[in-house]
């Protein structure tokens, strides 16, 4: 039941190739704590996604999953920056060299709180706004790669 958004996959592939970047996924999965699925099912979905995306030219280095319900008030669930900070630490990254592309305001808030540049790219974005956001992402990557 996993559906990839072609426009987003194509864009991620193009920036991966053009800028030699890899990706880390940080995801909220409240369904685990709600009992709708277990963490092994989430990991199985993530392994499937990693393989499918790699075959499409989008390398995923890791998945960081918050399994908590939004009422739990954990430190790892976006909009809190816990998992983003953990990924930065685990991969010894410089926050100034990272960017977050999210489809919700809570993603952007989490990225900002972690000290990384964040871009909102919801599926519902109008074509001209999507193009503008994609250009801003490429501009940021050009600056940090120079």
PDB file of C-alpha atoms in Angstrom, residues 3-111:
ATOM      1  CA  UNK A   3       2.623   4.846  -3.076  1.00  0.00           C
ATOM      2  CA  UNK A   4       5.589   6.951  -4.153  1.00  0.00           C
ATOM      3  CA  UNK A   5       4.942  10.475  -5.375  1.00  0.00           C
ATOM      4  CA  UNK A   6       6.670  10.481  -8.775  1.00  0.00           C
ATOM      5  CA  UNK A   7       7.429  14.211  -8.840  1.00  0.00           C
ATOM      6  CA  UNK A   8       9.146  13.962  -5.465  1.00  0.00           C
ATOM      7  CA  UNK A   9      11.101  10.829  -6.398  1.00  0.00           C
ATOM      8  CA  UNK A  10      12.287  12.450  -9.627  1.00  0.00           C
ATOM      9  CA  UNK A  11      13.370  15.554  -7.748  1.00  0.00           C
ATOM     10  CA  UNK A  12      15.206  13.585  -5.033  1.00  0.00           C
ATOM     11  CA  UNK A  13      16.960  11.556  -7.715  1.00  0.00           C
ATOM     12  CA  UNK A  14      18.024  14.681  -9.567  1.00  0.00           C
ATOM     13  CA  UNK A  15      19.466  16.377  -6.483  1.00  0.00           C
ATOM     14  CA  UNK A  16      21.167  13.169  -5.382  1.00  0.00           C
ATOM     15  CA  UNK A  17      22.909  12.897  -8.737  1.00  0.00           C
ATOM     16  CA  UNK A  18      23.625  16.615  -9.204  1.00  0.00           C
ATOM     17  CA  UNK A  19      24.888  17.283  -5.667  1.00  0.00           C
ATOM     18  CA  UNK A  20      26.055  13.779  -4.610  1.00  0.00           C
ATOM     19  CA  UNK A  21      23.786  13.681  -1.565  1.00  0.00           C
ATOM     20  CA  UNK A  22      22.172  10.856   0.342  1.00  0.00           C
ATOM     21  CA  UNK A  23      19.004  10.955   2.397  1.00  0.00           C
ATOM     22  CA  UNK A  24      17.933  10.165   5.944  1.00  0.00           C
ATOM     23  CA  UNK A  25      14.239   9.689   6.637  1.00  0.00           C
ATOM     24  CA  UNK A  26      12.753  10.905   9.937  1.00  0.00           C
ATOM     25  CA  UNK A  27       9.172   9.783  10.316  1.00  0.00           C
ATOM     26  CA  UNK A  28       6.347   9.856  12.863  1.00  0.00           C
ATOM     27  CA  UNK A  29       4.466   6.556  13.054  1.00  0.00           C
ATOM     28  CA  UNK A  30       1.804   6.951  15.751  1.00  0.00           C
ATOM     29  CA  UNK A  31       0.122   3.803  14.450  1.00  0.00           C
ATOM     30  CA  UNK A  32       2.671   1.730  16.364  1.00  0.00           C
ATOM     31  CA  UNK A  33       1.640   3.026  19.777  1.00  0.00           C
ATOM     32  CA  UNK A  34      -2.001   2.928  18.674  1.00  0.00           C
ATOM     33  CA  UNK A  35      -1.626  -0.787  17.894  1.00  0.00           C
ATOM     34  CA  UNK A  36      -2.426  -0.440  14.186  1.00  0.00           C
ATOM     35  CA  UNK A  37       0.929  -1.977  13.239  1.00  0.00           C
ATOM     36  CA  UNK A  38       4.075  -3.045  15.056  1.00  0.00           C
ATOM     37  CA  UNK A  39       7.596  -1.721  14.757  1.00  0.00           C
ATOM     38  CA  UNK A  40       8.717  -4.734  12.707  1.00  0.00           C
ATOM     39  CA  UNK A  41       6.010  -3.963  10.136  1.00  0.00           C
ATOM     40  CA  UNK A  42       7.242  -0.359  10.013  1.00  0.00           C
ATOM     41  CA  UNK A  43      10.811  -1.606   9.546  1.00  0.00           C
ATOM     42  CA  UNK A  44       9.658  -3.961   6.790  1.00  0.00           C
ATOM     43  CA  UNK A  45       7.945  -1.073   4.972  1.00  0.00           C
ATOM     44  CA  UNK A  46      11.076   1.048   5.385  1.00  0.00           C
ATOM     45  CA  UNK A  47      13.312  -1.709   3.990  1.00  0.00           C
ATOM     46  CA  UNK A  48      10.964  -2.001   1.002  1.00  0.00           C
ATOM     47  CA  UNK A  49      11.065   1.782   0.503  1.00  0.00           C
ATOM     48  CA  UNK A  50      14.865   1.844   0.777  1.00  0.00           C
ATOM     49  CA  UNK A  51      15.231  -0.783  -1.949  1.00  0.00           C
ATOM     50  CA  UNK A  52      12.612   0.741  -4.247  1.00  0.00           C
ATOM     51  CA  UNK A  53      14.072   4.227  -3.892  1.00  0.00           C
ATOM     52  CA  UNK A  54      17.635   3.004  -4.395  1.00  0.00           C
ATOM     53  CA  UNK A  55      16.543   1.295  -7.617  1.00  0.00           C
ATOM     54  CA  UNK A  56      15.115   4.668  -8.680  1.00  0.00           C
ATOM     55  CA  UNK A  57      18.368   6.470  -7.829  1.00  0.00           C
ATOM     56  CA  UNK A  58      17.473   7.811  -4.373  1.00  0.00           C
ATOM     57  CA  UNK A  59      19.878   6.457  -1.710  1.00  0.00           C
ATOM     58  CA  UNK A  60      18.445   6.298   1.820  1.00  0.00           C
ATOM     59  CA  UNK A  61      21.116   5.980   4.517  1.00  0.00           C
ATOM     60  CA  UNK A  62      18.779   5.387   7.445  1.00  0.00           C
ATOM     61  CA  UNK A  63      15.263   5.622   8.798  1.00  0.00           C
ATOM     62  CA  UNK A  64      14.583   7.196  12.180  1.00  0.00           C
ATOM     63  CA  UNK A  65      11.122   6.304  13.447  1.00  0.00           C
ATOM     64  CA  UNK A  66       9.100   7.809  16.282  1.00  0.00           C
ATOM     65  CA  UNK A  67       6.532   5.145  17.231  1.00  0.00           C
ATOM     66  CA  UNK A  68       4.706   7.340  19.724  1.00  0.00           C
ATOM     67  CA  UNK A  69       1.207   8.785  19.702  1.00  0.00           C
ATOM     68  CA  UNK A  70       1.032  12.583  19.513  1.00  0.00           C
ATOM     69  CA  UNK A  71      -0.395  12.709  23.065  1.00  0.00           C
ATOM     70  CA  UNK A  72       2.655  10.917  24.515  1.00  0.00           C
ATOM     71  CA  UNK A  73       4.776  14.096  24.474  1.00  0.00           C
ATOM     72  CA  UNK A  74       7.999  12.224  23.662  1.00  0.00           C
ATOM     73  CA  UNK A  75      11.129  14.079  22.573  1.00  0.00           C
ATOM     74  CA  UNK A  76      11.475  12.223  19.286  1.00  0.00           C
ATOM     75  CA  UNK A  77       8.151  13.018  17.623  1.00  0.00           C
ATOM     76  CA  UNK A  78       8.220  15.897  15.180  1.00  0.00           C
ATOM     77  CA  UNK A  79       7.747  18.846  15.691  1.00  0.00           C
ATOM     78  CA  UNK A  80      10.300  18.158  18.423  1.00  0.00           C
ATOM     79  CA  UNK A  81      13.826  17.794  16.981  1.00  0.00           C
ATOM     80  CA  UNK A  82      14.953  14.692  18.919  1.00  0.00           C
ATOM     81  CA  UNK A  83      15.285  12.238  16.030  1.00  0.00           C
ATOM     82  CA  UNK A  84      16.782  14.837  13.713  1.00  0.00           C
ATOM     83  CA  UNK A  85      19.424  15.675  16.309  1.00  0.00           C
ATOM     84  CA  UNK A  86      20.104  11.956  16.793  1.00  0.00           C
ATOM     85  CA  UNK A  87      20.634  11.492  13.045  1.00  0.00           C
ATOM     86  CA  UNK A  88      22.952  14.514  12.942  1.00  0.00           C
ATOM     87  CA  UNK A  89      24.943  13.041  15.824  1.00  0.00           C
ATOM     88  CA  UNK A  90      24.952   9.454  14.502  1.00  0.00           C
ATOM     89  CA  UNK A  91      26.247  10.535  11.087  1.00  0.00           C
ATOM     90  CA  UNK A  92      28.554  13.263  12.446  1.00  0.00           C
ATOM     91  CA  UNK A  93      26.866  15.903  10.291  1.00  0.00           C
ATOM     92  CA  UNK A  94      27.132  19.672  10.449  1.00  0.00           C
ATOM     93  CA  UNK A  95      23.640  21.150  10.864  1.00  0.00           C
ATOM     94  CA  UNK A  96      24.578  24.007   8.517  1.00  0.00           C
ATOM     95  CA  UNK A  97      25.202  21.435   5.764  1.00  0.00           C
ATOM     96  CA  UNK A  98      21.869  19.646   6.229  1.00  0.00           C
ATOM     97  CA  UNK A  99      18.431  20.347   4.918  1.00  0.00           C
ATOM     98  CA  UNK A 100      15.021  18.990   5.665  1.00  0.00           C
ATOM     99  CA  UNK A 101      12.315  18.582   3.064  1.00  0.00           C
ATOM    100  CA  UNK A 102       8.948  18.004   4.694  1.00  0.00           C
ATOM    101  CA  UNK A 103       5.311  17.922   3.753  1.00  0.00           C
ATOM    102  CA  UNK A 104       3.901  19.283   7.039  1.00  0.00           C
ATOM    103  CA  UNK A 105       4.453  22.365   9.144  1.00  0.00           C
ATOM    104  CA  UNK A 106       5.531  20.106  12.027  1.00  0.00           C
ATOM    105  CA  UNK A 107       8.419  18.856   9.848  1.00  0.00           C
ATOM    106  CA  UNK A 108       9.603  22.401   9.237  1.00  0.00           C
ATOM    107  CA  UNK A 109       9.309  23.286  12.910  1.00  0.00           C
ATOM    108  CA  UNK A 110      11.403  20.229  13.822  1.00  0.00           C
ATOM    109  CA  UNK A 111      14.091  21.079  11.274  1.00  0.00           C
TER     110      UNK A 111
END
